[in-house]
Amino acid sequence: MGGWEGGIRVPGIFHWPGVLPAGRVIGEPTSLMDVFPTVVQLAGGEVPQDRVIDGHSLVPLLQGAEARSAHEFLFHYCGQHLHAARWHQRDSEYVVKVHYTTPQFHPEGAGACYGRGVCPCSGEGVTHHRPPLLFDLSRDPSEARPLTPDSEPLYHAVIARVGAAVSEHRHTLSPVPQQFSTSNILWKPWLQPCCGHFPFCSCHEDGDGTPRMPGL
């Protein structure tokens, strides 16, 4: 669903008796990118300082030391294409999202790409919005009522502020090999565990049922 709330707004559940208070509900938006710095902090380490780390540790939020997420902006990608950006203004309940690209739902009027099986991230199956779509998520979490300059006096200022954040974010990115390229996702049998000499794989079991390689 690209950057639409219906595709990215999902719950996370944390269970750590004696450390995290039970039954606490946190309504702050976070990101899967927060898992890395969270685990690093819990392990007593430090995140790399030689690059921009997009995530923030969730520990202060989970333990109640902080009431707000460290994210002022969150950038929502579909594959390698940035589709939308969320702005949660500091010291405010005002949350807006700007959509630059949205997938074309199929069939028309549906809330997803049922007819295609999966929503495309680029090409003819998406719509590029100029000007972008703007939604006030604090009052319209279903993104049913796009704001306009007539309905939102700060429309142009918000679009400009989020656009500046997107530009700053893109300047921190570096090209990397595509992890899901065809050559990376093709099955490579020579990389699979093999008991014996490839391609003549065979395994034997010890008396306790434990597999072992021939000759061991």
JSON list of C-alpha atoms in Angstrom, two decimals:
[
{"chain": "A", "resi": 1, "resn": "MET", "atom": "CA", "xyz": [0.00, 0.00, 0.00]},
{"chain": "A", "resi": 2, "resn": "GLY", "atom": "CA", "xyz": [2.99, 2.31, -0.35]},
{"chain": "A", "resi": 3, "resn": "GLY", "atom": "CA", "xyz": [3.00, 4.98, 2.34]},
{"chain": "A", "resi": 4, "resn": "TRP", "atom": "CA", "xyz": [-0.70, 4.78, 3.24]},
{"chain": "A", "resi": 5, "resn": "GLU", "atom": "CA", "xyz": [-1.49, 4.31, 6.94]},
{"chain": "A", "resi": 6, "resn": "GLY", "atom": "CA", "xyz": [-3.35, 1.07, 6.22]},
{"chain": "A", "resi": 7, "resn": "GLY", "atom": "CA", "xyz": [-0.09, -0.53, 5.13]},
{"chain": "A", "resi": 8, "resn": "ILE", "atom": "CA", "xyz": [2.38, 0.88, 7.65]},
{"chain": "A", "resi": 9, "resn": "ARG", "atom": "CA", "xyz": [0.40, 1.49, 10.85]},
{"chain": "A", "resi": 10, "resn": "VAL", "atom": "CA", "xyz": [0.88, -1.79, 12.69]},
{"chain": "A", "resi": 11, "resn": "PRO", "atom": "CA", "xyz": [1.22, -2.55, 16.43]},
{"chain": "A", "resi": 12, "resn": "GLY", "atom": "CA", "xyz": [4.37, -3.67, 18.17]},
{"chain": "A", "resi": 13, "resn": "ILE", "atom": "CA", "xyz": [4.32, -5.74, 21.36]},
{"chain": "A", "resi": 14, "resn": "PHE", "atom": "CA", "xyz": [7.19, -5.80, 23.87]},
{"chain": "A", "resi": 15, "resn": "HIS", "atom": "CA", "xyz": [7.33, -8.22, 26.80]},
{"chain": "A", "resi": 16, "resn": "TRP", "atom": "CA", "xyz": [10.07, -7.98, 29.44]},
{"chain": "A", "resi": 17, "resn": "PRO", "atom": "CA", "xyz": [8.85, -8.78, 32.96]},
{"chain": "A", "resi": 18, "resn": "GLY", "atom": "CA", "xyz": [10.57, -6.78, 35.67]},
{"chain": "A", "resi": 19, "resn": "VAL", "atom": "CA", "xyz": [11.92, -4.23, 33.24]},
{"chain": "A", "resi": 20, "resn": "LEU", "atom": "CA", "xyz": [9.00, -2.92, 31.18]},
{"chain": "A", "resi": 21, "resn": "PRO", "atom": "CA", "xyz": [5.77, -1.93, 32.93]},
{"chain": "A", "resi": 22, "resn": "ALA", "atom": "CA", "xyz": [2.90, -4.25, 32.00]},
{"chain": "A", "resi": 23, "resn": "GLY", "atom": "CA", "xyz": [-0.20, -3.00, 30.24]},
{"chain": "A", "resi": 24, "resn": "ARG", "atom": "CA", "xyz": [1.32, 0.28, 29.08]},
{"chain": "A", "resi": 25, "resn": "VAL", "atom": "CA", "xyz": [0.12, 1.59, 25.72]},
{"chain": "A", "resi": 26, "resn": "ILE", "atom": "CA", "xyz": [2.34, 3.94, 23.71]},
{"chain": "A", "resi": 27, "resn": "GLY", "atom": "CA", "xyz": [0.75, 5.82, 20.85]},
{"chain": "A", "resi": 28, "resn": "GLU", "atom": "CA", "xyz": [3.93, 7.29, 19.43]},
{"chain": "A", "resi": 29, "resn": "PRO", "atom": "CA", "xyz": [4.99, 6.41, 15.87]},
{"chain": "A", "resi": 30, "resn": "THR", "atom": "CA", "xyz": [8.19, 4.40, 15.69]},
{"chain": "A", "resi": 31, "resn": "SER", "atom": "CA", "xyz": [10.05, 2.48, 13.02]},
{"chain": "A", "resi": 32, "resn": "LEU", "atom": "CA", "xyz": [11.58, -0.94, 12.45]},
{"chain": "A", "resi": 33, "resn": "MET", "atom": "CA", "xyz": [14.83, 1.00, 12.04]},
{"chain": "A", "resi": 34, "resn": "ASP", "atom": "CA", "xyz": [14.61, 1.65, 15.78]},
{"chain": "A", "resi": 35, "resn": "VAL", "atom": "CA", "xyz": [15.23, -2.03, 16.54]},
{"chain": "A", "resi": 36, "resn": "PHE", "atom": "CA", "xyz": [18.96, -1.81, 15.75]},
{"chain": "A", "resi": 37, "resn": "PRO", "atom": "CA", "xyz": [19.87, 1.07, 18.10]},
{"chain": "A", "resi": 38, "resn": "THR", "atom": "CA", "xyz": [17.55, -0.40, 20.74]},
{"chain": "A", "resi": 39, "resn": "VAL", "atom": "CA", "xyz": [19.35, -3.75, 20.73]},
{"chain": "A", "resi": 40, "resn": "VAL", "atom": "CA", "xyz": [22.74, -2.03, 20.68]},
{"chain": "A", "resi": 41, "resn": "GLN", "atom": "CA", "xyz": [21.85, -0.02, 23.79]},
{"chain": "A", "resi": 42, "resn": "LEU", "atom": "CA", "xyz": [20.49, -3.07, 25.60]},
{"chain": "A", "resi": 43, "resn": "ALA", "atom": "CA", "xyz": [23.71, -4.92, 24.82]},
{"chain": "A", "resi": 44, "resn": "GLY", "atom": "CA", "xyz": [25.79, -2.09, 26.26]},
{"chain": "A", "resi": 45, "resn": "GLY", "atom": "CA", "xyz": [27.26, -1.02, 22.93]},
{"chain": "A", "resi": 46, "resn": "GLU", "atom": "CA", "xyz": [27.27, 2.16, 20.88]},
{"chain": "A", "resi": 47, "resn": "VAL", "atom": "CA", "xyz": [25.88, 2.70, 17.40]},
{"chain": "A", "resi": 48, "resn": "PRO", "atom": "CA", "xyz": [28.42, 3.63, 14.69]},
{"chain": "A", "resi": 49, "resn": "GLN", "atom": "CA", "xyz": [29.40, 7.28, 14.72]},
{"chain": "A", "resi": 50, "resn": "ASP", "atom": "CA", "xyz": [30.78, 7.42, 11.18]},
{"chain": "A", "resi": 51, "resn": "ARG", "atom": "CA", "xyz": [27.37, 7.43, 9.47]},
{"chain": "A", "resi": 52, "resn": "VAL", "atom": "CA", "xyz": [23.81, 8.60, 9.90]},
{"chain": "A", "resi": 53, "resn": "ILE", "atom": "CA", "xyz": [21.69, 6.07, 11.80]},
{"chain": "A", "resi": 54, "resn": "ASP", "atom": "CA", "xyz": [18.04, 6.64, 10.94]},
{"chain": "A", "resi": 55, "resn": "GLY", "atom": "CA", "xyz": [16.68, 4.76, 13.95]},
{"chain": "A", "resi": 56, "resn": "HIS", "atom": "CA", "xyz": [16.49, 5.78, 17.61]},
{"chain": "A", "resi": 57, "resn": "SER", "atom": "CA", "xyz": [16.62, 3.59, 20.69]},
{"chain": "A", "resi": 58, "resn": "LEU", "atom": "CA", "xyz": [13.17, 2.74, 22.01]},
{"chain": "A", "resi": 59, "resn": "VAL", "atom": "CA", "xyz": [14.42, 2.13, 25.55]},
{"chain": "A", "resi": 60, "resn": "PRO", "atom": "CA", "xyz": [13.53, 5.60, 26.95]},
{"chain": "A", "resi": 61, "resn": "LEU", "atom": "CA", "xyz": [10.06, 5.37, 25.39]},
{"chain": "A", "resi": 62, "resn": "LEU", "atom": "CA", "xyz": [9.42, 1.82, 26.56]},
{"chain": "A", "resi": 63, "resn": "GLN", "atom": "CA", "xyz": [10.56, 2.48, 30.12]},
{"chain": "A", "resi": 64, "resn": "GLY", "atom": "CA", "xyz": [8.58, 5.70, 30.39]},
{"chain": "A", "resi": 65, "resn": "ALA", "atom": "CA", "xyz": [11.60, 8.00, 30.67]},
{"chain": "A", "resi": 66, "resn": "GLU", "atom": "CA", "xyz": [10.42, 9.80, 27.51]},
{"chain": "A", "resi": 67, "resn": "ALA", "atom": "CA", "xyz": [6.85, 10.51, 26.47]},
{"chain": "A", "resi": 68, "resn": "ARG", "atom": "CA", "xyz": [7.62, 11.35, 22.84]},
{"chain": "A", "resi": 69, "resn": "SER", "atom": "CA", "xyz": [9.36, 9.44, 20.09]},
{"chain": "A", "resi": 70, "resn": "ALA", "atom": "CA", "xyz": [12.72, 10.84, 19.05]},
{"chain": "A", "resi": 71, "resn": "HIS", "atom": "CA", "xyz": [11.47, 10.93, 15.45]},
{"chain": "A", "resi": 72, "resn": "GLU", "atom": "CA", "xyz": [10.29, 14.31, 14.27]},
{"chain": "A", "resi": 73, "resn": "PHE", "atom": "CA", "xyz": [10.16, 13.02, 10.69]},
{"chain": "A", "resi": 74, "resn": "LEU", "atom": "CA", "xyz": [9.60, 9.51, 9.36]},
{"chain": "A", "resi": 75, "resn": "PHE", "atom": "CA", "xyz": [10.13, 8.66, 5.71]},
{"chain": "A", "resi": 76, "resn": "HIS", "atom": "CA", "xyz": [7.99, 5.95, 4.17]},
{"chain": "A", "resi": 77, "resn": "TYR", "atom": "CA", "xyz": [9.44, 3.97, 1.30]},
{"chain": "A", "resi": 78, "resn": "CYS", "atom": "CA", "xyz": [7.94, 1.54, -1.16]},
{"chain": "A", "resi": 79, "resn": "GLY", "atom": "CA", "xyz": [10.94, -0.53, -2.22]},
{"chain": "A", "resi": 80, "resn": "GLN", "atom": "CA", "xyz": [13.65, 2.00, -2.96]},
{"chain": "A", "resi": 81, "resn": "HIS", "atom": "CA", "xyz": [11.19, 4.80, -3.75]},
{"chain": "A", "resi": 82, "resn": "LEU", "atom": "CA", "xyz": [10.23, 7.38, -1.14]},
{"chain": "A", "resi": 83, "resn": "HIS", "atom": "CA", "xyz": [6.44, 7.67, -1.29]},
{"chain": "A", "resi": 84, "resn": "ALA", "atom": "CA", "xyz": [5.56, 9.74, 1.78]},
{"chain": "A", "resi": 85, "resn": "ALA", "atom": "CA", "xyz": [6.92, 11.62, 4.78]},
{"chain": "A", "resi": 86, "resn": "ARG", "atom": "CA", "xyz": [5.39, 12.11, 8.22]},
{"chain": "A", "resi": 87, "resn": "TRP", "atom": "CA", "xyz": [5.98, 15.18, 10.41]},
{"chain": "A", "resi": 88, "resn": "HIS", "atom": "CA", "xyz": [5.21, 14.99, 14.13]},
{"chain": "A", "resi": 89, "resn": "GLN", "atom": "CA", "xyz": [5.91, 18.50, 15.33]},
{"chain": "A", "resi": 90, "resn": "ARG", "atom": "CA", "xyz": [7.86, 18.68, 18.58]},
{"chain": "A", "resi": 91, "resn": "ASP", "atom": "CA", "xyz": [5.84, 19.70, 21.65]},
{"chain": "A", "resi": 92, "resn": "SER", "atom": "CA", "xyz": [2.64, 19.36, 19.65]},
{"chain": "A", "resi": 93, "resn": "GLU", "atom": "CA", "xyz": [-0.02, 16.76, 18.92]},
{"chain": "A", "resi": 94, "resn": "TYR", "atom": "CA", "xyz": [-0.10, 17.93, 15.30]},
{"chain": "A", "resi": 95, "resn": "VAL", "atom": "CA", "xyz": [0.89, 15.06, 12.97]},
{"chain": "A", "resi": 96, "resn": "VAL", "atom": "CA", "xyz": [0.76, 15.45, 9.22]},
{"chain": "A", "resi": 97, "resn": "LYS", "atom": "CA", "xyz": [1.79, 13.28, 6.30]},
{"chain": "A", "resi": 98, "resn": "VAL", "atom": "CA", "xyz": [2.74, 14.30, 2.79]},
{"chain": "A", "resi": 99, "resn": "HIS", "atom": "CA", "xyz": [2.28, 11.81, -0.06]},
{"chain": "A", "resi": 100, "resn": "TYR", "atom": "CA", "xyz": [4.46, 12.34, -3.12]},
{"chain": "A", "resi": 101, "resn": "THR", "atom": "CA", "xyz": [3.58, 9.04, -4.79]},
{"chain": "A", "resi": 102, "resn": "THR", "atom": "CA", "xyz": [0.71, 6.62, -4.23]},
{"chain": "A", "resi": 103, "resn": "PRO", "atom": "CA", "xyz": [-0.07, 3.24, -5.82]},
{"chain": "A", "resi": 104, "resn": "GLN", "atom": "CA", "xyz": [-3.13, 3.01, -8.01]},
{"chain": "A", "resi": 105, "resn": "PHE", "atom": "CA", "xyz": [-5.49, 0.67, -6.18]},
{"chain": "A", "resi": 106, "resn": "HIS", "atom": "CA", "xyz": [-7.08, -2.10, -8.20]},
{"chain": "A", "resi": 107, "resn": "PRO", "atom": "CA", "xyz": [-9.95, -2.50, -8.76]},
{"chain": "A", "resi": 108, "resn": "GLU", "atom": "CA", "xyz": [-10.67, 1.21, -8.74]},
{"chain": "A", "resi": 109, "resn": "GLY", "atom": "CA", "xyz": [-12.12, 2.35, -5.43]},
{"chain": "A", "resi": 110, "resn": "ALA", "atom": "CA", "xyz": [-10.65, -0.56, -3.48]},
{"chain": "A", "resi": 111, "resn": "GLY", "atom": "CA", "xyz": [-8.37, 0.03, -0.50]},
{"chain": "A", "resi": 112, "resn": "ALA", "atom": "CA", "xyz": [-5.53, -2.08, -1.89]},
{"chain": "A", "resi": 113, "resn": "CYS", "atom": "CA", "xyz": [-4.26, -3.72, -5.07]},
{"chain": "A", "resi": 114, "resn": "TYR", "atom": "CA", "xyz": [-6.44, -6.82, -4.92]},
{"chain": "A", "resi": 115, "resn": "GLY", "atom": "CA", "xyz": [-6.56, -7.21, -8.68]},
{"chain": "A", "resi": 116, "resn": "ARG", "atom": "CA", "xyz": [-2.77, -7.11, -9.01]},
{"chain": "A", "resi": 117, "resn": "GLY", "atom": "CA", "xyz": [-1.87, -9.06, -5.91]},
{"chain": "A", "resi": 118, "resn": "VAL", "atom": "CA", "xyz": [0.70, -6.47, -4.86]},
{"chain": "A", "resi": 119, "resn": "CYS", "atom": "CA", "xyz": [0.86, -2.70, -5.17]},
{"chain": "A", "resi": 120, "resn": "PRO", "atom": "CA", "xyz": [3.63, -1.45, -7.47]},
{"chain": "A", "resi": 121, "resn": "CYS", "atom": "CA", "xyz": [6.20, 1.01, -6.17]},
{"chain": "A", "resi": 122, "resn": "SER", "atom": "CA", "xyz": [6.95, 2.74, -9.48]},
{"chain": "A", "resi": 123, "resn": "GLY", "atom": "CA", "xyz": [6.06, 2.81, -13.15]},
{"chain": "A", "resi": 124, "resn": "GLU", "atom": "CA", "xyz": [2.61, 3.04, -14.64]},
{"chain": "A", "resi": 125, "resn": "GLY", "atom": "CA", "xyz": [0.94, 1.60, -11.54]},
{"chain": "A", "resi": 126, "resn": "VAL", "atom": "CA", "xyz": [1.61, 4.64, -9.35]},
{"chain": "A", "resi": 127, "resn": "THR", "atom": "CA", "xyz": [0.48, 8.27, -9.34]},
{"chain": "A", "resi": 128, "resn": "HIS", "atom": "CA", "xyz": [2.93, 11.12, -8.73]},
{"chain": "A", "resi": 129, "resn": "HIS", "atom": "CA", "xyz": [1.22, 14.02, -6.97]},
{"chain": "A", "resi": 130, "resn": "ARG", "atom": "CA", "xyz": [2.18, 17.57, -7.88]},
{"chain": "A", "resi": 131, "resn": "PRO", "atom": "CA", "xyz": [1.39, 19.27, -5.59]},
{"chain": "A", "resi": 132, "resn": "PRO", "atom": "CA", "xyz": [1.69, 16.48, -3.01]},
{"chain": "A", "resi": 133, "resn": "LEU", "atom": "CA", "xyz": [-1.24, 15.20, -0.97]},
{"chain": "A", "resi": 134, "resn": "LEU", "atom": "CA", "xyz": [-1.37, 16.51, 2.60]},
{"chain": "A", "resi": 135, "resn": "PHE", "atom": "CA", "xyz": [-3.28, 14.87, 5.47]},
{"chain": "A", "resi": 136, "resn": "ASP", "atom": "CA", "xyz": [-3.70, 15.81, 9.12]},
{"chain": "A", "resi": 137, "resn": "LEU", "atom": "CA", "xyz": [-3.23, 12.42, 10.79]},
{"chain": "A", "resi": 138, "resn": "SER", "atom": "CA", "xyz": [-4.10, 13.79, 14.21]},
{"chain": "A", "resi": 139, "resn": "ARG", "atom": "CA", "xyz": [-7.68, 14.39, 13.00]},
{"chain": "A", "resi": 140, "resn": "ASP", "atom": "CA", "xyz": [-7.87, 12.16, 9.93]},
{"chain": "A", "resi": 141, "resn": "PRO", "atom": "CA", "xyz": [-5.90, 8.93, 10.54]},
{"chain": "A", "resi": 142, "resn": "SER", "atom": "CA", "xyz": [-7.74, 7.16, 7.71]},
{"chain": "A", "resi": 143, "resn": "GLU", "atom": "CA", "xyz": [-6.39, 9.77, 5.24]},
{"chain": "A", "resi": 144, "resn": "ALA", "atom": "CA", "xyz": [-9.82, 10.34, 3.75]},
{"chain": "A", "resi": 145, "resn": "ARG", "atom": "CA", "xyz": [-9.75, 14.15, 3.56]},
{"chain": "A", "resi": 146, "resn": "PRO", "atom": "CA", "xyz": [-6.73, 15.70, 1.82]},
{"chain": "A", "resi": 147, "resn": "LEU", "atom": "CA", "xyz": [-6.03, 19.26, 2.91]},
{"chain": "A", "resi": 148, "resn": "THR", "atom": "CA", "xyz": [-5.88, 22.14, 0.48]},
{"chain": "A", "resi": 149, "resn": "PRO", "atom": "CA", "xyz": [-4.64, 25.73, 0.70]},
{"chain": "A", "resi": 150, "resn": "ASP", "atom": "CA", "xyz": [-8.27, 26.71, 1.33]},
{"chain": "A", "resi": 151, "resn": "SER", "atom": "CA", "xyz": [-8.84, 24.25, 4.21]},
{"chain": "A", "resi": 152, "resn": "GLU", "atom": "CA", "xyz": [-5.37, 24.56, 5.75]},
{"chain": "A", "resi": 153, "resn": "PRO", "atom": "CA", "xyz": [-3.88, 28.09, 6.03]},
{"chain": "A", "resi": 154, "resn": "LEU", "atom": "CA", "xyz": [-0.41, 26.61, 6.66]},
{"chain": "A", "resi": 155, "resn": "TYR", "atom": "CA", "xyz": [-0.61, 24.27, 3.68]},
{"chain": "A", "resi": 156, "resn": "HIS", "atom": "CA", "xyz": [2.31, 25.77, 1.73]},
{"chain": "A", "resi": 157, "resn": "ALA", "atom": "CA", "xyz": [4.47, 26.19, 4.85]},
{"chain": "A", "resi": 158, "resn": "VAL", "atom": "CA", "xyz": [3.94, 22.54, 5.86]},
{"chain": "A", "resi": 159, "resn": "ILE", "atom": "CA", "xyz": [4.67, 21.26, 2.35]},
{"chain": "A", "resi": 160, "resn": "ALA", "atom": "CA", "xyz": [7.86, 23.33, 2.27]},
{"chain": "A", "resi": 161, "resn": "ARG", "atom": "CA", "xyz": [9.02, 22.18, 5.73]},
{"chain": "A", "resi": 162, "resn": "VAL", "atom": "CA", "xyz": [8.47, 18.50, 4.97]},
{"chain": "A", "resi": 163, "resn": "GLY", "atom": "CA", "xyz": [10.09, 18.94, 1.57]},
{"chain": "A", "resi": 164, "resn": "ALA", "atom": "CA", "xyz": [13.18, 20.42, 3.22]},
{"chain": "A", "resi": 165, "resn": "ALA", "atom": "CA", "xyz": [13.36, 17.44, 5.61]},
{"chain": "A", "resi": 166, "resn": "VAL", "atom": "CA", "xyz": [13.10, 15.03, 2.67]},
{"chain": "A", "resi": 167, "resn": "SER", "atom": "CA", "xyz": [15.94, 16.85, 0.91]},
{"chain": "A", "resi": 168, "resn": "GLU", "atom": "CA", "xyz": [18.12, 16.70, 4.04]},
{"chain": "A", "resi": 169, "resn": "HIS", "atom": "CA", "xyz": [17.33, 13.00, 4.43]},
{"chain": "A", "resi": 170, "resn": "ARG", "atom": "CA", "xyz": [18.29, 12.21, 0.84]},
{"chain": "A", "resi": 171, "resn": "HIS", "atom": "CA", "xyz": [21.66, 13.93, 1.29]},
{"chain": "A", "resi": 172, "resn": "THR", "atom": "CA", "xyz": [22.51, 11.39, 4.00]},
{"chain": "A", "resi": 173, "resn": "LEU", "atom": "CA", "xyz": [21.97, 8.40, 1.70]},
{"chain": "A", "resi": 174, "resn": "SER", "atom": "CA", "xyz": [24.74, 6.51, -0.07]},
{"chain": "A", "resi": 175, "resn": "PRO", "atom": "CA", "xyz": [24.31, 4.13, -3.02]},
{"chain": "A", "resi": 176, "resn": "VAL", "atom": "CA", "xyz": [24.43, 0.46, -2.02]},
{"chain": "A", "resi": 177, "resn": "PRO", "atom": "CA", "xyz": [23.96, -2.77, -3.99]},
{"chain": "A", "resi": 178, "resn": "GLN", "atom": "CA", "xyz": [20.34, -3.84, -4.32]},
{"chain": "A", "resi": 179, "resn": "GLN", "atom": "CA", "xyz": [19.83, -6.59, -1.73]},
{"chain": "A", "resi": 180, "resn": "PHE", "atom": "CA", "xyz": [16.79, -7.97, -3.53]},
{"chain": "A", "resi": 181, "resn": "SER", "atom": "CA", "xyz": [18.27, -8.02, -7.01]},
{"chain": "A", "resi": 182, "resn": "THR", "atom": "CA", "xyz": [17.60, -11.09, -9.14]},
{"chain": "A", "resi": 183, "resn": "SER", "atom": "CA", "xyz": [21.12, -12.40, -8.63]},
{"chain": "A", "resi": 184, "resn": "ASN", "atom": "CA", "xyz": [20.75, -12.14, -4.86]},
{"chain": "A", "resi": 185, "resn": "ILE", "atom": "CA", "xyz": [17.37, -13.82, -4.51]},
{"chain": "A", "resi": 186, "resn": "LEU", "atom": "CA", "xyz": [17.92, -16.70, -6.96]},
{"chain": "A", "resi": 187, "resn": "TRP", "atom": "CA", "xyz": [18.35, -20.05, -5.25]},
{"chain": "A", "resi": 188, "resn": "LYS", "atom": "CA", "xyz": [22.03, -21.03, -5.11]},
{"chain": "A", "resi": 189, "resn": "PRO", "atom": "CA", "xyz": [22.22, -24.73, -4.28]},
{"chain": "A", "resi": 190, "resn": "TRP", "atom": "CA", "xyz": [25.98, -24.58, -3.75]},
{"chain": "A", "resi": 191, "resn": "LEU", "atom": "CA", "xyz": [25.39, -22.29, -0.77]},
{"chain": "A", "resi": 192, "resn": "GLN", "atom": "CA", "xyz": [22.96, -24.69, 0.94]},
{"chain": "A", "resi": 193, "resn": "PRO", "atom": "CA", "xyz": [24.07, -27.01, 3.76]},
{"chain": "A", "resi": 194, "resn": "CYS", "atom": "CA", "xyz": [25.14, -30.28, 2.21]},
{"chain": "A", "resi": 195, "resn": "CYS", "atom": "CA", "xyz": [26.11, -33.55, 3.91]},
{"chain": "A", "resi": 196, "resn": "GLY", "atom": "CA", "xyz": [28.70, -34.91, 1.53]},
{"chain": "A", "resi": 197, "resn": "HIS", "atom": "CA", "xyz": [30.14, -33.69, -1.75]},
{"chain": "A", "resi": 198, "resn": "PHE", "atom": "CA", "xyz": [27.89, -31.47, -3.87]},
{"chain": "A", "resi": 199, "resn": "PRO", "atom": "CA", "xyz": [25.82, -32.39, -5.79]},
{"chain": "A", "resi": 200, "resn": "PHE", "atom": "CA", "xyz": [25.78, -35.89, -4.25]},
{"chain": "A", "resi": 201, "resn": "CYS", "atom": "CA", "xyz": [24.36, -34.84, -0.90]},
{"chain": "A", "resi": 202, "resn": "SER", "atom": "CA", "xyz": [23.51, -37.58, 1.55]},
{"chain": "A", "resi": 203, "resn": "CYS", "atom": "CA", "xyz": [23.25, -37.67, 5.31]},
{"chain": "A", "resi": 204, "resn": "HIS", "atom": "CA", "xyz": [23.36, -40.42, 7.91]},
{"chain": "A", "resi": 205, "resn": "GLU", "atom": "CA", "xyz": [22.03, -40.37, 11.44]},
{"chain": "A", "resi": 206, "resn": "ASP", "atom": "CA", "xyz": [23.71, -41.42, 14.63]},
{"chain": "A", "resi": 207, "resn": "GLY", "atom": "CA", "xyz": [21.87, -43.68, 17.06]},
{"chain": "A", "resi": 208, "resn": "ASP", "atom": "CA", "xyz": [20.30, -40.70, 18.78]},
{"chain": "A", "resi": 209, "resn": "GLY", "atom": "CA", "xyz": [18.91, -39.40, 15.51]},
{"chain": "A", "resi": 210, "resn": "THR", "atom": "CA", "xyz": [21.52, -36.63, 15.15]},
{"chain": "A", "resi": 211, "resn": "PRO", "atom": "CA", "xyz": [22.44, -36.06, 11.49]},
{"chain": "A", "resi": 212, "resn": "ARG", "atom": "CA", "xyz": [26.13, -36.33, 10.70]},
{"chain": "A", "resi": 213, "resn": "MET", "atom": "CA", "xyz": [28.22, -35.90, 7.60]},
{"chain": "A", "resi": 214, "resn": "PRO", "atom": "CA", "xyz": [29.75, -39.04, 6.08]},
{"chain": "A", "resi": 215, "resn": "GLY", "atom": "CA", "xyz": [33.16, -39.80, 7.54]},
{"chain": "A", "resi": 216, "resn": "LEU", "atom": "CA", "xyz": [32.46, -38.00, 10.83]}
]
